[in-house]
Structure formats: C-alpha cells, structure tokens
PDB file of C-alpha atoms in Angstrom:
ATOM      1  CA  UNK A   1     -18.640   6.509 -30.305  1.00 70.00           C
ATOM      2  CA  UNK A   2     -17.867   5.750 -26.666  1.00 81.00           C
ATOM      3  CA  UNK A   3     -19.150   8.301 -24.177  1.00 85.00           C
ATOM      4  CA  UNK A   4     -16.393   9.681 -21.932  1.00 85.00           C
ATOM      5  CA  UNK A   5     -18.641  10.107 -18.886  1.00 85.00           C
ATOM      6  CA  UNK A   6     -19.703   6.461 -19.088  1.00 89.00           C
ATOM      7  CA  UNK A   7     -16.090   5.394 -19.365  1.00 88.00           C
ATOM      8  CA  UNK A   8     -15.315   7.603 -16.369  1.00 84.00           C
ATOM      9  CA  UNK A   9     -18.021   5.817 -14.363  1.00 88.00           C
ATOM     10  CA  UNK A  10     -16.599   2.400 -15.258  1.00 88.00           C
ATOM     11  CA  UNK A  11     -13.087   3.566 -14.447  1.00 86.00           C
ATOM     12  CA  UNK A  12     -14.283   4.808 -11.047  1.00 83.00           C
ATOM     13  CA  UNK A  13     -15.819   1.424 -10.230  1.00 86.00           C
ATOM     14  CA  UNK A  14     -12.531  -0.263 -11.138  1.00 85.00           C
ATOM     15  CA  UNK A  15     -10.611   2.057  -8.812  1.00 78.00           C
ATOM     16  CA  UNK A  16     -13.005   2.186  -5.852  1.00 77.00           C
ATOM     17  CA  UNK A  17     -14.248  -1.403  -6.007  1.00 81.00           C
ATOM     18  CA  UNK A  18     -17.999  -0.812  -5.703  1.00 85.00           C
ATOM     19  CA  UNK A  19     -20.685   1.177  -7.462  1.00 89.00           C
ATOM     20  CA  UNK A  20     -21.511   2.993  -4.236  1.00 85.00           C
ATOM     21  CA  UNK A  21     -17.917   4.061  -3.583  1.00 80.00           C
ATOM     22  CA  UNK A  22     -17.497   5.122  -7.206  1.00 83.00           C
ATOM     23  CA  UNK A  23     -20.664   7.197  -6.992  1.00 84.00           C
ATOM     24  CA  UNK A  24     -19.459   8.931  -3.831  1.00 75.00           C
ATOM     25  CA  UNK A  25     -16.145   9.779  -5.486  1.00 73.00           C
ATOM     26  CA  UNK A  26     -17.827  11.152  -8.606  1.00 78.00           C
ATOM     27  CA  UNK A  27     -20.494  13.082  -6.718  1.00 75.00           C
ATOM     28  CA  UNK A  28     -23.334  11.022  -8.257  1.00 82.00           C
ATOM     29  CA  UNK A  29     -25.906   8.613  -6.865  1.00 86.00           C
ATOM     30  CA  UNK A  30     -25.240   4.858  -7.166  1.00 88.00           C
ATOM     31  CA  UNK A  31     -28.280   4.659  -9.442  1.00 89.00           C
ATOM     32  CA  UNK A  32     -26.799   7.243 -11.809  1.00 90.00           C
ATOM     33  CA  UNK A  33     -23.492   5.341 -12.010  1.00 90.00           C
ATOM     34  CA  UNK A  34     -25.335   2.053 -12.633  1.00 90.00           C
ATOM     35  CA  UNK A  35     -27.333   3.704 -15.410  1.00 90.00           C
ATOM     36  CA  UNK A  36     -24.182   5.053 -17.069  1.00 90.00           C
ATOM     37  CA  UNK A  37     -22.597   1.612 -17.070  1.00 90.00           C
ATOM     38  CA  UNK A  38     -25.810  -0.039 -18.282  1.00 91.00           C
ATOM     39  CA  UNK A  39     -25.863   2.373 -21.235  1.00 90.00           C
ATOM     40  CA  UNK A  40     -22.213   1.591 -21.923  1.00 91.00           C
ATOM     41  CA  UNK A  41     -23.034  -2.112 -21.927  1.00 90.00           C
ATOM     42  CA  UNK A  42     -25.797  -1.556 -24.471  1.00 90.00           C
ATOM     43  CA  UNK A  43     -23.575   0.603 -26.664  1.00 88.00           C
ATOM     44  CA  UNK A  44     -20.739  -1.933 -26.635  1.00 90.00           C
ATOM     45  CA  UNK A  45     -23.026  -4.995 -26.626  1.00 89.00           C
ATOM     46  CA  UNK A  46     -20.825  -6.300 -23.819  1.00 89.00           C
ATOM     47  CA  UNK A  47     -21.390  -7.399 -20.242  1.00 91.00           C
ATOM     48  CA  UNK A  48     -19.130  -5.202 -18.116  1.00 91.00           C
ATOM     49  CA  UNK A  49     -20.214  -5.925 -14.526  1.00 90.00           C
ATOM     50  CA  UNK A  50     -21.175  -9.239 -12.968  1.00 88.00           C
ATOM     51  CA  UNK A  51     -22.712  -9.793  -9.561  1.00 84.00           C
ATOM     52  CA  UNK A  52     -20.326 -11.245  -6.994  1.00 81.00           C
ATOM     53  CA  UNK A  53     -21.825 -11.674  -3.534  1.00 77.00           C
ATOM     54  CA  UNK A  54     -23.063  -8.264  -2.473  1.00 75.00           C
ATOM     55  CA  UNK A  55     -20.721  -6.472  -4.851  1.00 79.00           C
ATOM     56  CA  UNK A  56     -19.748  -6.550  -8.511  1.00 86.00           C
ATOM     57  CA  UNK A  57     -16.849  -7.882 -10.536  1.00 88.00           C
ATOM     58  CA  UNK A  58     -15.504  -6.351 -13.732  1.00 90.00           C
ATOM     59  CA  UNK A  59     -15.364  -8.705 -16.706  1.00 91.00           C
ATOM     60  CA  UNK A  60     -12.259  -9.100 -18.851  1.00 90.00           C
ATOM     61  CA  UNK A  61     -13.881  -6.898 -21.500  1.00 90.00           C
ATOM     62  CA  UNK A  62     -14.542  -4.247 -18.853  1.00 90.00           C
ATOM     63  CA  UNK A  63     -10.875  -4.172 -17.866  1.00 91.00           C
ATOM     64  CA  UNK A  64      -9.931  -3.546 -21.506  1.00 90.00           C
ATOM     65  CA  UNK A  65     -12.260  -0.549 -21.503  1.00 90.00           C
ATOM     66  CA  UNK A  66     -10.829   0.594 -18.170  1.00 87.00           C
ATOM     67  CA  UNK A  67      -7.339   0.682 -19.688  1.00 87.00           C
ATOM     68  CA  UNK A  68      -8.649   2.746 -22.594  1.00 87.00           C
ATOM     69  CA  UNK A  69     -10.563   5.007 -20.205  1.00 86.00           C
ATOM     70  CA  UNK A  70      -7.421   5.667 -18.171  1.00 81.00           C
ATOM     71  CA  UNK A  71      -5.578   6.778 -21.324  1.00 83.00           C
ATOM     72  CA  UNK A  72      -8.458   8.998 -22.448  1.00 85.00           C
ATOM     73  CA  UNK A  73      -8.866  10.572 -19.011  1.00 79.00           C
ATOM     74  CA  UNK A  74      -5.136  11.328 -18.919  1.00 78.00           C
ATOM     75  CA  UNK A  75      -5.410  13.053 -22.305  1.00 81.00           C
ATOM     76  CA  UNK A  76      -8.390  15.080 -21.086  1.00 79.00           C
ATOM     77  CA  UNK A  77      -6.491  16.024 -17.931  1.00 74.00           C
ATOM     78  CA  UNK A  78      -3.528  17.289 -19.958  1.00 76.00           C
ATOM     79  CA  UNK A  79      -5.834  19.326 -22.182  1.00 78.00           C
ATOM     80  CA  UNK A  80      -7.637  20.828 -19.191  1.00 75.00           C
ATOM     81  CA  UNK A  81      -4.308  21.599 -17.523  1.00 72.00           C
ATOM     82  CA  UNK A  82      -3.062  23.472 -20.609  1.00 74.00           C
ATOM     83  CA  UNK A  83      -6.283  25.484 -20.841  1.00 74.00           C
ATOM     84  CA  UNK A  84      -6.221  26.360 -17.151  1.00 72.00           C
ATOM     85  CA  UNK A  85      -2.545  27.253 -17.422  1.00 68.00           C
ATOM     86  CA  UNK A  86      -3.262  29.631 -20.295  1.00 73.00           C
ATOM     87  CA  UNK A  87      -5.989  31.334 -18.269  1.00 72.00           C
ATOM     88  CA  UNK A  88      -3.512  31.633 -15.418  1.00 73.00           C
ATOM     89  CA  UNK A  89      -6.089  31.274 -12.632  1.00 83.00           C
ATOM     90  CA  UNK A  90      -7.281  28.236 -10.657  1.00 90.00           C
ATOM     91  CA  UNK A  91     -10.532  27.007 -12.165  1.00 89.00           C
ATOM     92  CA  UNK A  92     -12.591  23.924 -12.881  1.00 87.00           C
ATOM     93  CA  UNK A  93     -13.245  20.962 -10.602  1.00 88.00           C
ATOM     94  CA  UNK A  94     -10.525  19.801  -8.207  1.00 93.00           C
ATOM     95  CA  UNK A  95     -11.145  16.573  -6.304  1.00 91.00           C
ATOM     96  CA  UNK A  96      -9.243  16.239  -3.031  1.00 95.00           C
ATOM     97  CA  UNK A  97      -8.857  13.139  -0.849  1.00 93.00           C
ATOM     98  CA  UNK A  98      -7.678  13.518   2.744  1.00 95.00           C
ATOM     99  CA  UNK A  99      -7.404  11.298   5.815  1.00 91.00           C
ATOM    100  CA  UNK A 100      -9.941  11.848   8.609  1.00 89.00           C
ATOM    101  CA  UNK A 101      -8.140  14.224  10.971  1.00 90.00           C
ATOM    102  CA  UNK A 102      -6.870  16.384   8.088  1.00 94.00           C
ATOM    103  CA  UNK A 103     -10.380  16.502   6.638  1.00 94.00           C
ATOM    104  CA  UNK A 104     -11.601  17.695  10.032  1.00 92.00           C
ATOM    105  CA  UNK A 105      -8.739  19.859  11.271  1.00 92.00           C
ATOM    106  CA  UNK A 106      -7.104  21.375   8.178  1.00 95.00           C
ATOM    107  CA  UNK A 107      -9.254  21.206   5.043  1.00 96.00           C
ATOM    108  CA  UNK A 108     -12.306  23.238   6.174  1.00 96.00           C
ATOM    109  CA  UNK A 109     -10.323  26.470   6.507  1.00 95.00           C
ATOM    110  CA  UNK A 110      -8.343  25.740   3.328  1.00 97.00           C
ATOM    111  CA  UNK A 111     -11.461  25.055   1.244  1.00 97.00           C
ATOM    112  CA  UNK A 112     -13.200  28.142   2.606  1.00 97.00           C
ATOM    113  CA  UNK A 113     -10.160  30.271   1.749  1.00 97.00           C
ATOM    114  CA  UNK A 114     -10.003  28.875  -1.792  1.00 97.00           C
ATOM    115  CA  UNK A 115     -13.730  29.440  -2.316  1.00 97.00           C
ATOM    116  CA  UNK A 116     -13.404  33.127  -1.411  1.00 97.00           C
ATOM    117  CA  UNK A 117     -10.253  33.866  -3.402  1.00 96.00           C
ATOM    118  CA  UNK A 118     -10.927  31.637  -6.431  1.00 96.00           C
ATOM    119  CA  UNK A 119     -14.670  31.426  -7.172  1.00 94.00           C
ATOM    120  CA  UNK A 120     -13.995  29.716 -10.516  1.00 92.00           C
ATOM    121  CA  UNK A 121     -12.427  26.762  -8.665  1.00 94.00           C
ATOM    122  CA  UNK A 122     -14.802  23.955  -7.634  1.00 93.00           C
ATOM    123  CA  UNK A 123     -12.816  22.086  -4.945  1.00 95.00           C
ATOM    124  CA  UNK A 124     -14.466  18.931  -3.585  1.00 93.00           C
ATOM    125  CA  UNK A 125     -13.320  16.844  -0.608  1.00 94.00           C
ATOM    126  CA  UNK A 126     -13.540  13.110   0.066  1.00 89.00           C
ATOM    127  CA  UNK A 127     -12.321  11.466   3.286  1.00 90.00           C
ATOM    128  CA  UNK A 128     -10.069   8.497   2.464  1.00 86.00           C
ATOM    129  CA  UNK A 129      -7.513   6.415   4.372  1.00 80.00           C
ATOM    130  CA  UNK A 130      -3.968   7.566   3.437  1.00 75.00           C
ATOM    131  CA  UNK A 131      -2.920   4.102   2.248  1.00 73.00           C
ATOM    132  CA  UNK A 132      -5.771   4.111  -0.266  1.00 77.00           C
ATOM    133  CA  UNK A 133      -5.571   7.759  -1.276  1.00 82.00           C
ATOM    134  CA  UNK A 134      -2.095   7.508  -2.805  1.00 84.00           C
ATOM    135  CA  UNK A 135      -3.320   4.785  -5.152  1.00 82.00           C
ATOM    136  CA  UNK A 136      -6.370   6.867  -6.023  1.00 84.00           C
ATOM    137  CA  UNK A 137      -4.315   9.860  -7.133  1.00 87.00           C
ATOM    138  CA  UNK A 138      -1.931   7.617  -9.091  1.00 84.00           C
ATOM    139  CA  UNK A 139      -4.879   6.097 -10.995  1.00 79.00           C
ATOM    140  CA  UNK A 140      -6.472   9.465 -11.689  1.00 81.00           C
ATOM    141  CA  UNK A 141      -9.504   8.949  -9.454  1.00 82.00           C
ATOM    142  CA  UNK A 142      -8.731  12.156  -7.522  1.00 88.00           C
ATOM    143  CA  UNK A 143      -6.637  15.205  -8.363  1.00 91.00           C
ATOM    144  CA  UNK A 144      -4.902  15.918  -5.069  1.00 95.00           C
ATOM    145  CA  UNK A 145      -4.259  13.931  -1.897  1.00 95.00           C
ATOM    146  CA  UNK A 146      -3.428  14.990   1.646  1.00 96.00           C
ATOM    147  CA  UNK A 147      -1.745  12.012   3.306  1.00 92.00           C
ATOM    148  CA  UNK A 148       0.640  11.353   6.170  1.00 90.00           C
ATOM    149  CA  UNK A 149       3.388   9.019   7.269  1.00 86.00           C
ATOM    150  CA  UNK A 150       5.584   8.328  10.303  1.00 81.00           C
ATOM    151  CA  UNK A 151       9.327   8.191  10.745  1.00 73.00           C
ATOM    152  CA  UNK A 152       9.384   4.385  10.813  1.00 66.00           C
ATOM    153  CA  UNK A 153       6.722   3.955   8.122  1.00 66.00           C
ATOM    154  CA  UNK A 154       7.494   6.285   5.175  1.00 71.00           C
ATOM    155  CA  UNK A 155       4.734   6.983   2.694  1.00 73.00           C
ATOM    156  CA  UNK A 156       5.488   5.372  -0.672  1.00 71.00           C
ATOM    157  CA  UNK A 157       4.970   7.645  -3.682  1.00 73.00           C
ATOM    158  CA  UNK A 158       4.453   5.654  -6.915  1.00 75.00           C
ATOM    159  CA  UNK A 159       5.926   6.684 -10.226  1.00 80.00           C
ATOM    160  CA  UNK A 160       4.157   9.573 -11.895  1.00 85.00           C
ATOM    161  CA  UNK A 161       3.166  11.137  -8.567  1.00 90.00           C
ATOM    162  CA  UNK A 162       4.808  14.227  -7.067  1.00 91.00           C
ATOM    163  CA  UNK A 163       4.621  15.353  -3.460  1.00 92.00           C
ATOM    164  CA  UNK A 164       5.321  18.365  -1.275  1.00 93.00           C
ATOM    165  CA  UNK A 165       5.535  18.536   2.524  1.00 94.00           C
ATOM    166  CA  UNK A 166       2.786  20.421   4.350  1.00 95.00           C
ATOM    167  CA  UNK A 167       3.960  20.207   7.953  1.00 94.00           C
ATOM    168  CA  UNK A 168       4.560  17.987  10.970  1.00 93.00           C
ATOM    169  CA  UNK A 169       1.827  16.888  13.368  1.00 93.00           C
ATOM    170  CA  UNK A 170       2.839  16.170  16.965  1.00 91.00           C
ATOM    171  CA  UNK A 171       1.369  13.246  18.925  1.00 89.00           C
ATOM    172  CA  UNK A 172       0.780  12.844  22.647  1.00 90.00           C
ATOM    173  CA  UNK A 173       0.085  10.013  25.043  1.00 94.00           C
ATOM    174  CA  UNK A 174      -3.436  10.337  26.445  1.00 96.00           C
ATOM    175  CA  UNK A 175      -4.134   8.670  29.786  1.00 96.00           C
ATOM    176  CA  UNK A 176      -7.088   8.670  32.191  1.00 96.00           C
ATOM    177  CA  UNK A 177      -6.997  11.093  35.092  1.00 94.00           C
ATOM    178  CA  UNK A 178      -5.335   9.367  38.042  1.00 92.00           C
ATOM    179  CA  UNK A 179      -3.192   7.117  35.818  1.00 95.00           C
ATOM    180  CA  UNK A 180       0.354   6.409  37.065  1.00 94.00           C
ATOM    181  CA  UNK A 181       1.773   8.598  34.251  1.00 94.00           C
ATOM    182  CA  UNK A 182      -0.747  11.442  34.493  1.00 94.00           C
ATOM    183  CA  UNK A 183       1.491  13.769  36.481  1.00 87.00           C
ATOM    184  CA  UNK A 184       4.617  13.318  34.390  1.00 92.00           C
ATOM    185  CA  UNK A 185       6.125  16.093  32.292  1.00 92.00           C
ATOM    186  CA  UNK A 186       7.509  13.519  29.822  1.00 92.00           C
ATOM    187  CA  UNK A 187       7.539   9.740  29.428  1.00 93.00           C
ATOM    188  CA  UNK A 188      10.078   7.653  27.563  1.00 92.00           C
ATOM    189  CA  UNK A 189       8.879   4.840  25.300  1.00 87.00           C
ATOM    190  CA  UNK A 190      10.713   2.238  27.380  1.00 88.00           C
ATOM    191  CA  UNK A 191       8.294   3.039  30.243  1.00 91.00           C
ATOM    192  CA  UNK A 192       5.165   2.059  28.329  1.00 90.00           C
ATOM    193  CA  UNK A 193       5.219  -1.666  29.060  1.00 88.00           C
ATOM    194  CA  UNK A 194       2.175  -3.268  30.635  1.00 90.00           C
ATOM    195  CA  UNK A 195      -0.332  -0.665  29.425  1.00 94.00           C
ATOM    196  CA  UNK A 196      -3.738  -1.481  27.980  1.00 95.00           C
ATOM    197  CA  UNK A 197      -3.839   0.250  24.583  1.00 96.00           C
ATOM    198  CA  UNK A 198      -6.666   1.813  22.623  1.00 96.00           C
ATOM    199  CA  UNK A 199      -5.877   2.356  18.945  1.00 94.00           C
ATOM    200  CA  UNK A 200      -7.054   2.134  15.358  1.00 90.00           C
ATOM    201  CA  UNK A 201      -7.529  -1.284  13.694  1.00 90.00           C
ATOM    202  CA  UNK A 202      -4.668  -3.184  11.982  1.00 89.00           C
ATOM    203  CA  UNK A 203      -3.720  -1.841   8.564  1.00 79.00           C
ATOM    204  CA  UNK A 204      -4.033   1.778   9.641  1.00 80.00           C
ATOM    205  CA  UNK A 205      -0.844   3.826   9.741  1.00 77.00           C
ATOM    206  CA  UNK A 206      -1.256   4.793  13.402  1.00 80.00           C
ATOM    207  CA  UNK A 207      -1.790   1.159  14.451  1.00 86.00           C
ATOM    208  CA  UNK A 208       1.261  -0.030  12.544  1.00 84.00           C
ATOM    209  CA  UNK A 209       3.399   2.749  14.039  1.00 83.00           C
ATOM    210  CA  UNK A 210       2.312   1.876  17.588  1.00 87.00           C
ATOM    211  CA  UNK A 211       3.049  -1.831  17.111  1.00 89.00           C
ATOM    212  CA  UNK A 212       6.502  -1.205  15.634  1.00 87.00           C
ATOM    213  CA  UNK A 213       7.446   1.418  18.203  1.00 85.00           C
ATOM    214  CA  UNK A 214       6.468  -0.578  21.279  1.00 88.00           C
ATOM    215  CA  UNK A 215       8.024  -3.768  19.987  1.00 89.00           C
ATOM    216  CA  UNK A 216      11.178  -1.805  19.219  1.00 85.00           C
ATOM    217  CA  UNK A 217      11.197  -0.721  22.874  1.00 85.00           C
ATOM    218  CA  UNK A 218      10.876  -4.339  24.014  1.00 88.00           C
ATOM    219  CA  UNK A 219       7.117  -4.371  24.750  1.00 89.00           C
ATOM    220  CA  UNK A 220       4.404  -6.496  23.159  1.00 90.00           C
ATOM    221  CA  UNK A 221       1.367  -4.177  22.883  1.00 90.00           C
ATOM    222  CA  UNK A 222      -1.823  -5.263  24.610  1.00 94.00           C
ATOM    223  CA  UNK A 223      -4.533  -3.856  22.314  1.00 94.00           C
ATOM    224  CA  UNK A 224      -7.812  -3.971  24.231  1.00 96.00           C
ATOM    225  CA  UNK A 225     -10.033  -1.629  22.177  1.00 97.00           C
ATOM    226  CA  UNK A 226      -9.974  -0.576  18.513  1.00 96.00           C
ATOM    227  CA  UNK A 227     -11.873   2.195  16.733  1.00 94.00           C
ATOM    228  CA  UNK A 228     -11.508   4.085  13.458  1.00 88.00           C
ATOM    229  CA  UNK A 229     -12.065   7.645  14.684  1.00 87.00           C
ATOM    230  CA  UNK A 230      -9.876   9.572  17.121  1.00 88.00           C
ATOM    231  CA  UNK A 231     -12.853  11.058  19.056  1.00 90.00           C
ATOM    232  CA  UNK A 232     -13.943   7.495  19.850  1.00 93.00           C
ATOM    233  CA  UNK A 233     -10.449   6.634  21.058  1.00 94.00           C
ATOM    234  CA  UNK A 234     -10.434   9.719  23.301  1.00 94.00           C
ATOM    235  CA  UNK A 235     -13.862   8.781  24.708  1.00 95.00           C
ATOM    236  CA  UNK A 236     -12.570   5.305  25.611  1.00 96.00           C
ATOM    237  CA  UNK A 237      -9.591   6.850  27.391  1.00 97.00           C
ATOM    238  CA  UNK A 238     -11.952   9.194  29.268  1.00 96.00           C
ATOM    239  CA  UNK A 239     -13.863   6.128  30.457  1.00 96.00           C
ATOM    240  CA  UNK A 240     -10.649   4.801  32.016  1.00 96.00           C
ATOM    241  CA  UNK A 241     -10.393   1.843  29.643  1.00 97.00           C
ATOM    242  CA  UNK A 242      -6.786   2.300  28.551  1.00 96.00           C
ATOM    243  CA  UNK A 243      -4.249   4.704  27.080  1.00 96.00           C
ATOM    244  CA  UNK A 244      -3.860   5.960  23.511  1.00 95.00           C
ATOM    245  CA  UNK A 245      -1.398   7.774  21.297  1.00 92.00           C
ATOM    246  CA  UNK A 246      -3.335  10.500  19.456  1.00 91.00           C
ATOM    247  CA  UNK A 247      -2.062  13.131  16.978  1.00 90.00           C
ATOM    248  CA  UNK A 248      -3.010  16.737  17.692  1.00 91.00           C
ATOM    249  CA  UNK A 249      -4.428  17.579  14.264  1.00 92.00           C
ATOM    250  CA  UNK A 250      -8.218  17.603  14.364  1.00 84.00           C
ATOM    251  CA  UNK A 251      -8.265  16.204  17.908  1.00 85.00           C
ATOM    252  CA  UNK A 252     -10.186  19.047  19.481  1.00 83.00           C
ATOM    253  CA  UNK A 253     -10.404  19.915  23.191  1.00 87.00           C
ATOM    254  CA  UNK A 254      -9.873  16.993  25.526  1.00 91.00           C
ATOM    255  CA  UNK A 255     -12.804  16.033  27.764  1.00 92.00           C
ATOM    256  CA  UNK A 256     -12.571  16.064  31.531  1.00 91.00           C
ATOM    257  CA  UNK A 257     -10.853  12.950  32.815  1.00 92.00           C
ATOM    258  CA  UNK A 258      -8.246  12.769  30.048  1.00 96.00           C
ATOM    259  CA  UNK A 259      -4.661  13.926  30.611  1.00 95.00           C
ATOM    260  CA  UNK A 260      -2.140  14.723  27.865  1.00 93.00           C
ATOM    261  CA  UNK A 261       1.408  13.484  28.558  1.00 94.00           C
ATOM    262  CA  UNK A 262       4.292  14.257  26.140  1.00 92.00           C
ATOM    263  CA  UNK A 263       6.482  11.361  25.038  1.00 90.00           C
ATOM    264  CA  UNK A 264      10.268  11.764  24.842  1.00 90.00           C
ATOM    265  CA  UNK A 265      11.128  11.769  22.004  1.00 89.00           C
ATOM    266  CA  UNK A 266       7.779  13.079  20.816  1.00 88.00           C
ATOM    267  CA  UNK A 267       6.229  11.103  17.938  1.00 87.00           C
ATOM    268  CA  UNK A 268       5.751  13.098  14.753  1.00 89.00           C
ATOM    269  CA  UNK A 269       3.783  12.330  11.637  1.00 89.00           C
ATOM    270  CA  UNK A 270       4.468  14.230   8.438  1.00 91.00           C
ATOM    271  CA  UNK A 271       1.745  15.574   6.175  1.00 93.00           C
ATOM    272  CA  UNK A 272       2.138  15.678   2.399  1.00 93.00           C
ATOM    273  CA  UNK A 273       0.215  16.855  -0.629  1.00 95.00           C
ATOM    274  CA  UNK A 274       0.439  14.507  -3.623  1.00 94.00           C
ATOM    275  CA  UNK A 275      -0.654  14.942  -7.230  1.00 93.00           C
ATOM    276  CA  UNK A 276       0.014  13.420 -10.632  1.00 89.00           C
ATOM    277  CA  UNK A 277       3.031  14.701 -12.516  1.00 86.00           C
ATOM    278  CA  UNK A 278       0.861  15.428 -15.542  1.00 79.00           C
ATOM    279  CA  UNK A 279      -1.188  17.923 -13.521  1.00 82.00           C
ATOM    280  CA  UNK A 280       1.766  19.650 -11.844  1.00 81.00           C
ATOM    281  CA  UNK A 281       1.432  22.790 -14.010  1.00 83.00           C
ATOM    282  CA  UNK A 282      -2.264  23.200 -13.279  1.00 88.00           C
ATOM    283  CA  UNK A 283      -2.818  26.467 -11.337  1.00 91.00           C
ATOM    284  CA  UNK A 284      -5.486  24.794  -9.183  1.00 93.00           C
ATOM    285  CA  UNK A 285      -2.941  22.265  -7.917  1.00 94.00           C
ATOM    286  CA  UNK A 286      -0.247  24.847  -7.228  1.00 92.00           C
ATOM    287  CA  UNK A 287      -2.645  27.213  -5.455  1.00 95.00           C
ATOM    288  CA  UNK A 288      -4.207  24.481  -3.313  1.00 96.00           C
ATOM    289  CA  UNK A 289      -0.822  23.140  -2.218  1.00 96.00           C
ATOM    290  CA  UNK A 290       0.302  26.696  -1.417  1.00 96.00           C
ATOM    291  CA  UNK A 291      -2.867  27.302   0.594  1.00 97.00           C
ATOM    292  CA  UNK A 292      -2.454  24.049   2.529  1.00 97.00           C
ATOM    293  CA  UNK A 293       1.070  25.053   3.510  1.00 95.00           C
ATOM    294  CA  UNK A 294       0.016  28.610   4.362  1.00 95.00           C
ATOM    295  CA  UNK A 295      -2.733  27.428   6.713  1.00 96.00           C
ATOM    296  CA  UNK A 296      -0.617  24.798   8.452  1.00 95.00           C
ATOM    297  CA  UNK A 297       1.172  27.097  10.968  1.00 93.00           C
ATOM    298  CA  UNK A 298      -2.180  28.374  12.255  1.00 91.00           C
ATOM    299  CA  UNK A 299      -3.594  24.852  12.491  1.00 90.00           C
ATOM    300  CA  UNK A 300      -0.454  23.557  14.218  1.00 86.00           C
ATOM    301  CA  UNK A 301      -0.560  26.430  16.704  1.00 81.00           C
ATOM    302  CA  UNK A 302      -3.983  25.221  17.823  1.00 69.00           C
ATOM    303  CA  UNK A 303      -2.370  21.934  18.831  1.00 59.00           C
ATOM    304  CA  UNK A 304      -1.952  23.082  22.437  1.00 43.00           C
ATOM    305  CA  UNK A 305      -5.100  21.484  23.799  1.00 32.00           C
ATOM    306  CA  UNK A 306      -6.705  22.241  27.136  1.00 31.00           C
ATOM    307  CA  UNK A 307      -9.345  20.270  28.944  1.00 32.00           C
ATOM    308  CA  UNK A 308     -12.965  21.336  28.721  1.00 30.00           C
ATOM    309  CA  UNK A 309     -14.391  22.712  31.998  1.00 35.00           C
ATOM    310  CA  UNK A 310     -16.405  20.314  34.113  1.00 33.00           C
ATOM    311  CA  UNK A 311     -20.099  20.871  34.759  1.00 33.00           C
ATOM    312  CA  UNK A 312     -19.302  22.365  38.145  1.00 32.00           C
ATOM    313  CA  UNK A 313     -16.758  24.739  36.605  1.00 32.00           C
TER     314      UNK A 313
END
C-alpha cells in the first residue's frame, strides 16, 4: 500500500525542483522530505531520486509515481472540498502563494482577518514569483495564488484554473532628489530616453514590462543595476544611481532623497486570485478570495506615499 504523504513529498519535489524547495512548500524540513522519499523507495524497491550536480533528478519510475500521485491528490482534494462544503465553513489547511510585494503589503492583514473570523482555517503563505505560482496552483502544489500582470503582458491562466480580479496597483517613476524630472507633475513615456535604469532581473514581470514599454516609446533601456526586491531598488535610487519604476503595493514610505513622479499614462498592474476549478466550491477558497477583495481598497488607499522626515526634521 503506497503512503499518500510519501507520494505527496515526491510530487512536491517534482513540482518545485529540489528537496529544499519542496520541504519549504510542505512546511517540513528537507531531512523529513528526504526520509519520506527514502521510505517510498524501500517500499517500492525502486530508485526515485538520483544525484545531479548539487540537486536531484527524478527517475523515469519516479515520474510514473508522480502521475499517480497527482491523480490521488486530486481525488483527495475533491473529497475534502465536499466535506468542507457540507460543513459550510472555511476549515482545514489552505496554502497560498503570493508575489513579494503582495506578501508584504496585502496578505498580512488578510491572513490576520481570516485567523480571527475562521479559527478552523489554517491558512499558510509562501512567497513565489508570479510566473511560477500559476504553474504551482495548476499542478496542485498550492491551493490559491495571488499573482499580477501588466497591460502589455497578460497573465496566462492554464486550463483547469479559475481566476478573479482583486484590484489594480498603480506604479510611479522614482527619481533621485535633484533629478531633471523631480519637479514634474507628470512625465510622458516618450521623455524617458537616456535614463540609467534600476530594475528587477530579466524574466521578472516588471523587467519585461519596462523593456517592452521603453522600446515601444523608441528608447533602448540602459539597465545599470538589477535587484530582486523593491526596497533594494528604492535604496539604489536614493543613492542617486538611477531611476526606477516601482509599484505602490508594499513599497512603504520613501526615504529622503527619493522623489515620486507620476507617469502619463500611469502604469497599472492587475492583481488576481487563482485556484483550481476542482476546488472552486471549497468555502475556504471563496472566503479567502472575498477577503482579499475586501481588503484591497484599504491597501490601495495607503498607496499615497510621503517621504520619511530627515534626521534634522
């Protein structure tokens, strides 16, 4: 008899790519995941993972078990959904994946609200890049995803995945104090040529949007500094090292030396909640999506950011 938890561990490794990442997603230690898979190997008398460099590779036999695990986990999910639906209240574990600024700026208040109103619901958050998170929810690695897209880079939703809009996040041009654009009330995209840009690395949604937008305006972007986190980008702008386009969600107060300048038209990214069609009737999904949308107006209203006072002030 194959153990479902051991199959779940193997399935997580197949989705996340490493034992460590699978452990983080499941809420276990890497050692615990390795032990589960080792026991599964003994039970099946089959080698499932092989060393490959610093990581692991699934064998052909492991992929056959992964396919079976995906089917079994889908059956379990449907059964859990029906039971939760009969109870009529959000309950059980709900795994949520969200991109960095949503995890920082939106999810804390949402999770706290859910914890107070629905103590039987065990909601757990993982920070994941939006490009990866959609695949994770489609494969059943997480229950709910908060992702975003831009007008020129729509978010693809695979078959079997439903989505609902949460809200729109405005973005501003951030420049160092004393920059030629610092005193402007609005700047058109055609005026952005010749700037030294600070942005996220290639492959990130924000980076791709910046490249497409500036090239569409006739400018080849000069990317001088790259960083994953928005606070790092803001710190580089504060040091006078370039300009950046930063969304308001989760940005926090701007430090002294950084000036916010609106673009015309103002860039907007759209936030979505995504979940598997098979879990659509689960009360935990419906309540979490409703809570995300209910909290968004308050979060968006905090988007008017003022500079922190200087030491002398």
